């Protein structure tokens, strides 16, 4: 094998707190630590870039509104910026997160720059499970995948669903999501529990998401109503999203205002996980469930739905419990088991550590991506 040069990689992602944004950001940081030069081409600076990294660069996609367009032309502006950065930075490859619109914009940007560099597309779920089911967009998703040198999916479940639903010309590789183990680990929550008005003896159940309809927050709330009949507990709902006002109204309607805390967006997730006892996640669709892995790494077992890629993270009866979608009664029973059986909780906690540090260890997954980078850049 010849000596491997350090690569210049263009990253296209949403600069958000969602799973795709987290993974794209952490991957860039870890690749930069390996000496590669990472160029983020996004509409905003990725949220985790609090510090200056000498070999991580941000190229803003500026989107202006024009009267002739009903909606701002994000995908066109992105393609133009991709073309500019390919030429100005002499990139070796592009890594885009989501087939639509990012793989499409990457293909257009390459053409505009008359470039032959390869594109790696990582599928995160929505681009397949929702857009891929739309007859008007399915061919667009297929086109984005087929225009990519390599396509990866964040779970085996998503890979299989993509092959069945989209039927692309090329095989798709499974490369799991990962977390920053230096951040997500058992930490001292300090006085956080007291500050949030939670009594020392009260158990804490936590849910973290973007509060979209697909997360099935009503199921969590109604299940929690059953849980507190048996256990003194508080429910933390962390995040912001379109369903928040409806969920606050439901909590009030069910008389749970004194037991459910809506925290909004928080930066101290490891501390919140450390002060909690169970992660509660009853989503109807989930390509991977990054928050479940974050919880395992912090010593928190989960009760979650048996959908999508969740069973690849949560092993039923080993590091958590899986329940059928909509079965709020069984979900409540499983949470109560974990909150009342200290031995079981301790076993699940220890098993969770092993899961997080095993097949989801960041070093191994970053190495998989690095090999794909070199493969696409013709360095191997």
GROMACS .gro file of C-alpha atoms in nm, residues 15 17 28 74 120 139 153 163 205 244 255 262 319 327 332 340-341 345 368 377:
model
   20
   15UNK     CA    1  -2.609   2.228   1.108
   17UNK     CA    2  -2.896   1.919   1.688
   28UNK     CA    3  -1.536   1.595   1.108
   74UNK     CA    4  -3.154   2.636  -0.081
  120UNK     CA    5  -2.018   0.956  -0.037
  139UNK     CA    6  -3.684   0.867  -0.837
  153UNK     CA    7  -2.689   0.377   0.587
  163UNK     CA    8  -3.273  -0.153  -0.108
  205UNK     CA    9  -3.755   0.942   3.336
  244UNK     CA   10  -4.446   2.111   2.210
  255UNK     CA   11  -5.324   1.689   3.547
  262UNK     CA   12  -4.041   2.065   2.959
  319UNK     CA   13  -2.959  -0.323   2.800
  327UNK     CA   14  -4.847  -0.032   2.360
  332UNK     CA   15  -4.528   0.162   3.158
  340UNK     CA   16  -3.818  -0.072   4.122
  341UNK     CA   17  -3.558  -0.345   4.065
  345UNK     CA   18  -3.122  -0.169   3.657
  368UNK     CA   19  -1.453   0.265   0.850
  377UNK     CA   20  -1.032   0.949  -0.339
   0.00000   0.00000   0.00000
